[in-house]
XYZ file of C-alpha atoms in Angstrom:
383
model
C 161.754 81.529 125.376
C 165.260 82.008 125.537
C 167.286 85.381 125.055
C 169.542 85.306 122.006
C 172.760 86.503 121.253
C 175.004 87.242 118.106
C 178.541 85.610 118.808
C 179.766 86.035 115.138
C 179.576 88.196 111.816
C 181.034 88.180 108.797
C 180.685 90.001 105.007
C 182.376 89.384 102.040
C 183.530 92.200 99.786
C 180.471 93.600 97.876
C 180.548 94.599 94.151
C 180.626 93.259 90.552
C 182.690 89.942 91.455
C 183.180 88.499 87.958
C 185.956 86.124 89.346
C 183.833 84.636 92.507
C 181.356 82.091 92.208
C 177.770 82.078 94.194
C 179.062 78.887 96.122
C 182.455 80.635 96.866
C 180.949 83.735 98.321
C 178.783 81.927 100.707
C 181.458 79.724 101.766
C 183.521 82.879 102.651
C 180.937 84.302 104.619
C 180.072 81.422 106.407
C 183.578 80.271 107.346
C 184.272 83.942 108.305
C 181.342 84.241 110.716
C 182.276 80.950 112.176
C 185.966 81.631 112.721
C 184.689 84.833 114.328
C 182.495 83.294 116.657
C 185.105 80.688 117.674
C 182.684 77.878 117.333
C 183.503 74.795 115.290
C 181.482 73.687 112.108
C 180.334 70.434 114.188
C 178.744 72.856 116.755
C 176.204 74.412 114.299
C 172.492 72.910 114.577
C 171.094 74.359 111.677
C 171.600 76.787 108.745
C 169.091 79.612 107.436
C 170.036 81.219 104.152
C 168.438 84.264 102.597
C 168.379 84.338 98.840
C 166.098 85.602 96.417
C 166.705 84.748 92.921
C 169.407 81.964 92.431
C 167.161 80.273 89.952
C 166.897 83.194 87.431
C 170.274 84.833 88.218
C 172.322 81.502 88.024
C 169.893 79.027 87.074
C 170.485 77.267 90.465
C 167.656 76.301 92.668
C 168.003 73.467 95.470
C 170.551 75.986 96.918
C 170.350 74.983 100.634
C 171.760 71.264 100.000
C 174.391 73.107 97.684
C 175.447 75.593 100.420
C 175.611 72.894 103.066
C 177.629 70.762 100.722
C 179.997 73.454 99.666
C 180.709 74.953 103.047
C 181.612 71.587 104.368
C 178.648 71.341 106.743
C 176.865 68.161 105.706
C 174.620 66.923 107.213
C 173.513 69.953 108.841
C 169.880 71.073 108.411
C 169.740 74.080 105.933
C 166.850 75.806 104.648
C 166.772 78.710 101.711
C 164.327 81.668 102.665
C 163.033 84.085 100.372
C 161.098 87.279 100.722
C 162.578 89.434 97.820
C 165.022 91.896 98.915
C 163.892 91.008 102.845
C 165.298 87.594 102.438
C 168.171 87.888 104.464
C 166.520 89.571 107.462
C 164.067 86.730 107.577
C 166.647 84.400 107.754
C 168.185 86.038 110.476
C 164.693 86.194 112.010
C 164.222 82.285 111.434
C 167.500 81.601 113.165
C 166.744 83.788 116.098
C 163.293 82.037 116.728
C 165.016 78.504 116.292
C 167.532 79.264 119.056
C 165.019 81.321 121.393
C 162.461 78.525 121.346
C 165.106 75.935 122.340
C 164.792 73.595 119.157
C 168.230 74.524 118.380
C 171.164 76.099 120.216
C 173.776 77.413 117.712
C 172.742 78.610 114.403
C 174.168 80.345 111.498
C 171.900 82.678 109.588
C 173.437 83.965 105.942
C 172.567 85.753 102.959
C 173.933 85.522 99.416
C 173.006 86.730 95.995
C 175.026 86.480 92.637
C 173.477 89.103 90.248
C 175.929 90.044 87.987
C 176.221 86.890 85.839
C 173.099 88.008 83.770
C 172.884 90.309 80.893
C 169.894 92.238 82.534
C 168.944 91.789 86.048
C 165.780 94.022 85.563
C 163.374 90.999 84.985
C 164.772 88.874 87.935
C 164.700 91.889 90.218
C 161.193 92.709 89.024
C 159.826 89.100 90.516
C 159.736 90.948 93.541
C 156.666 93.298 92.106
C 153.276 92.088 91.286
C 153.837 90.260 87.981
C 150.284 90.658 86.656
C 149.473 94.201 87.650
C 152.974 95.814 87.787
C 155.865 94.171 86.035
C 153.789 92.892 83.219
C 152.589 96.398 82.440
C 156.035 97.555 82.130
C 156.544 98.952 85.857
C 160.096 98.415 87.168
C 161.210 99.196 90.600
C 162.875 102.427 89.579
C 159.671 103.495 88.346
C 157.591 102.594 91.171
C 159.650 104.273 93.406
C 159.950 107.210 91.049
C 156.222 107.289 91.551
C 156.469 107.370 95.200
C 159.186 110.047 95.104
C 157.140 112.310 93.188
C 154.044 112.087 95.432
C 156.332 112.676 98.226
C 157.496 115.832 96.714
C 153.917 116.969 96.033
C 152.460 116.160 99.304
C 155.487 117.139 101.494
C 157.698 119.515 99.540
C 160.533 117.187 99.587
C 163.353 118.504 97.220
C 165.440 116.745 94.569
C 168.262 118.118 96.393
C 167.324 116.301 99.511
C 166.838 113.168 97.870
C 170.234 113.657 96.289
C 171.776 114.565 99.824
C 170.596 111.032 101.049
C 173.060 109.544 98.440
C 175.942 111.951 99.266
C 175.749 110.893 103.011
C 175.746 107.180 102.134
C 178.839 107.566 99.992
C 180.672 109.593 102.421
C 180.165 106.695 104.955
C 181.304 103.814 102.372
C 184.276 105.687 101.580
C 185.201 104.592 105.177
C 184.023 100.869 104.526
C 186.779 98.811 102.514
C 183.826 96.168 102.102
C 181.826 98.676 100.118
C 180.918 98.524 96.617
C 181.336 102.130 96.001
C 183.957 103.282 98.421
C 183.912 106.959 97.330
C 182.239 110.423 97.906
C 179.918 111.971 95.509
C 178.240 115.319 95.542
C 174.815 116.471 95.156
C 175.741 118.139 91.792
C 176.846 114.659 90.643
C 173.604 113.111 91.508
C 171.639 115.591 90.043
C 173.294 115.504 86.895
C 173.722 111.746 86.458
C 171.706 109.880 83.838
C 167.851 109.827 84.481
C 166.633 106.168 85.135
C 163.029 107.374 86.349
C 162.032 110.934 86.864
C 163.160 112.142 89.349
C 165.476 109.467 90.350
C 168.943 109.409 88.723
C 171.548 106.745 88.286
C 172.920 107.988 91.780
C 169.649 107.704 93.379
C 169.640 103.983 92.986
C 171.382 101.421 94.804
C 173.445 98.935 92.330
C 173.588 95.285 90.936
C 175.830 93.466 93.685
C 177.455 90.294 94.400
C 177.894 89.408 97.905
C 177.333 87.304 100.826
C 177.266 87.849 104.866
C 176.811 85.390 107.689
C 175.755 85.722 111.500
C 176.200 83.086 114.342
C 173.528 82.986 116.860
C 173.330 81.163 120.486
C 171.453 81.566 123.689
C 172.460 84.527 125.355
C 173.524 82.556 128.645
C 176.026 80.879 126.680
C 177.431 83.572 124.533
C 180.216 84.362 127.098
C 181.557 81.061 126.504
C 182.442 82.186 122.789
C 183.184 85.721 122.825
C 183.826 88.801 125.407
C 181.640 90.883 123.063
C 178.305 89.268 122.359
C 175.599 91.473 120.969
C 172.122 90.658 122.130
C 168.823 90.467 120.211
C 166.332 92.641 121.876
C 163.892 92.493 119.149
C 162.976 90.575 115.960
C 159.694 91.547 113.972
C 158.031 91.155 110.738
C 154.965 92.781 108.877
C 153.185 92.283 105.661
C 151.597 94.913 103.335
C 150.116 94.946 99.731
C 152.588 93.986 97.156
C 151.082 96.544 95.010
C 151.284 100.063 94.988
C 147.782 100.931 93.910
C 146.038 99.073 96.623
C 147.597 101.449 99.295
C 145.847 104.312 100.838
C 149.128 106.274 100.879
C 152.095 105.491 98.636
C 154.478 107.474 100.604
C 154.051 105.530 103.682
C 155.445 101.765 103.968
C 152.664 100.217 106.492
C 154.658 97.153 106.794
C 157.783 99.129 108.339
C 155.396 101.193 110.697
C 153.767 98.285 112.196
C 157.051 96.266 112.300
C 158.880 99.180 113.807
C 156.275 99.578 116.447
C 156.428 95.856 117.326
C 160.058 96.108 117.819
C 159.897 99.107 120.094
C 157.174 97.331 122.452
C 159.405 93.985 122.443
C 162.469 95.784 123.141
C 160.743 98.224 125.671
C 162.604 101.155 123.971
C 161.679 104.205 121.966
C 163.404 105.850 119.041
C 165.388 108.011 121.576
C 167.127 104.854 122.599
C 168.501 104.032 119.093
C 172.095 105.068 118.485
C 172.407 104.119 114.966
C 170.201 102.281 112.394
C 170.785 100.688 108.803
C 167.888 101.227 106.854
C 166.789 100.009 103.557
C 167.382 102.836 100.759
C 167.195 100.762 97.451
C 166.305 104.130 96.119
C 166.997 107.562 97.877
C 163.267 108.195 98.429
C 163.031 104.804 100.289
C 165.663 106.005 102.769
C 163.717 109.098 103.755
C 160.328 106.876 103.777
C 162.490 104.634 106.330
C 163.376 107.426 108.724
C 159.885 108.911 108.810
C 158.109 105.291 108.916
C 160.584 103.985 111.541
C 159.573 106.892 113.780
C 162.884 108.954 113.978
C 161.119 112.129 112.231
C 157.444 113.126 111.468
C 155.850 112.092 108.155
C 157.028 114.589 105.473
C 160.212 115.840 107.457
C 162.743 113.110 106.048
C 164.039 115.308 103.522
C 164.676 118.205 105.970
C 166.170 115.779 108.404
C 168.749 114.875 105.640
C 169.465 118.284 104.680
C 170.100 119.609 108.230
C 172.663 116.719 108.684
C 170.481 115.021 111.251
C 171.116 111.541 109.677
C 175.013 111.906 109.311
C 177.496 110.093 111.584
C 177.658 112.488 114.416
C 174.174 113.652 113.948
C 171.142 112.951 116.104
C 170.548 109.664 114.440
C 173.394 108.244 112.365
C 171.678 106.291 109.301
C 173.510 103.690 107.222
C 177.240 103.894 108.495
C 178.213 101.119 106.300
C 177.023 103.194 103.236
C 173.529 101.592 102.781
C 172.229 99.724 100.037
C 173.373 102.667 97.709
C 177.084 102.572 98.167
C 177.810 99.462 100.272
C 175.720 97.562 97.780
C 172.506 95.617 97.420
C 172.937 91.788 96.747
C 169.297 91.220 97.479
C 169.305 88.078 99.705
C 172.606 88.985 101.654
C 171.369 92.754 102.373
C 169.539 92.175 105.623
C 172.259 89.958 107.073
C 174.974 92.762 105.929
C 172.905 95.235 107.853
C 172.994 93.222 111.217
C 176.824 92.519 110.809
C 177.417 96.282 110.469
C 175.433 96.917 113.524
C 177.286 94.110 115.229
C 180.690 95.929 114.500
C 179.309 99.194 115.400
C 178.212 98.047 118.748
C 181.308 96.102 119.396
C 183.254 99.051 118.598
C 185.097 97.582 115.635
C 183.708 99.646 112.788
C 186.778 101.704 112.156
C 187.092 104.981 110.607
C 183.136 104.645 110.302
C 182.393 103.953 113.916
C 179.747 105.587 115.774
C 180.735 107.084 118.744
C 179.483 105.582 121.867
C 176.890 103.074 119.864
C 175.201 100.730 122.599
C 171.997 100.091 120.543
C 171.389 99.855 116.966
C 168.400 98.898 114.310
C 168.281 97.365 111.090
C 165.398 97.826 108.736
C 164.869 95.634 105.582
C 162.064 95.573 103.096
C 161.017 93.522 99.938
C 159.898 94.963 96.958
C 158.255 98.385 97.585
C 157.265 97.150 101.187
C 155.228 93.997 100.913
C 157.555 92.535 103.611
C 159.361 94.554 106.151
C 161.446 92.946 108.879
C 163.038 95.233 111.747
C 165.419 94.133 114.322
C 167.059 95.842 117.348
C 170.441 94.726 118.729
C 172.325 95.881 122.264
C 175.554 95.601 123.345
């Protein structure tokens, strides 16, 4: 197997982009990554695109062919990858495996979602849960994560203020990210006093409905310096599965797929949590950010809230979390999220993250899950 490097990265502005279409978003991201990598479109061997629900959001399936067409990359083989909110990371993983195996040499992995063109995104998002046992019984993702939050508070003493602080830190980081959906700061009181969505979660505990796209260019590590002076190397790419329903789990305050994928990633990279300089975690709700830092091994189970309260996860803390602003404040265009996380780590490791730069970052991690953790993907990247 060959070592793999990232030689280009791009992300569109995230937000409610009413005047930009699905095809325009993916074209902007793809061409931006090609330009950043110094390759030509004709050099690309394949494309893998993460997308969760184009069929429901914009009534368009067969998007792989559409994307190849409208990015001007025909006749390149293009495949759509779907794994709910983890679609982007799995598209990245497919690209990494294609290059590592030697089947392809230069690959683009991308993600895109156009979510704001529907009246209510909730039914589409709910398809990432178990339809028979959860969605059709009225359970939404806010309610599922609210149950997790309630249980975590009961078992581990996590406070409402600690949950709110996670959102506050995300917004603090996003205020320095010009491509974030919500580039402004908020306070703990604002989180606590915002509208209740599903007790104990309020509006400012929840990631938004977002349009956006992102793309990454991959090549064999041995060839990376032909294209860029600052290649970023893939040290680990792992994936794991868990039950799609909460009621089938022994402990709903632990995302088992995250723990398994993280363990495999550390082993693959021959690294530990102490080696990770910054991490982008899947914080679709504030409670999931706290679960993530626990299940990835940065703190003990039940200590995530305390870690956030003490500033350990802030830029300048022991483990800076979500320098981009995370899903909460950078935005969460489902299929694009995993790619956007990887792009942020690439910029951090290059030293190109501007005012949100994590000083001295050499090794970074991404963590992306689908639904409530039925799928999890973890990547470790190195300068």
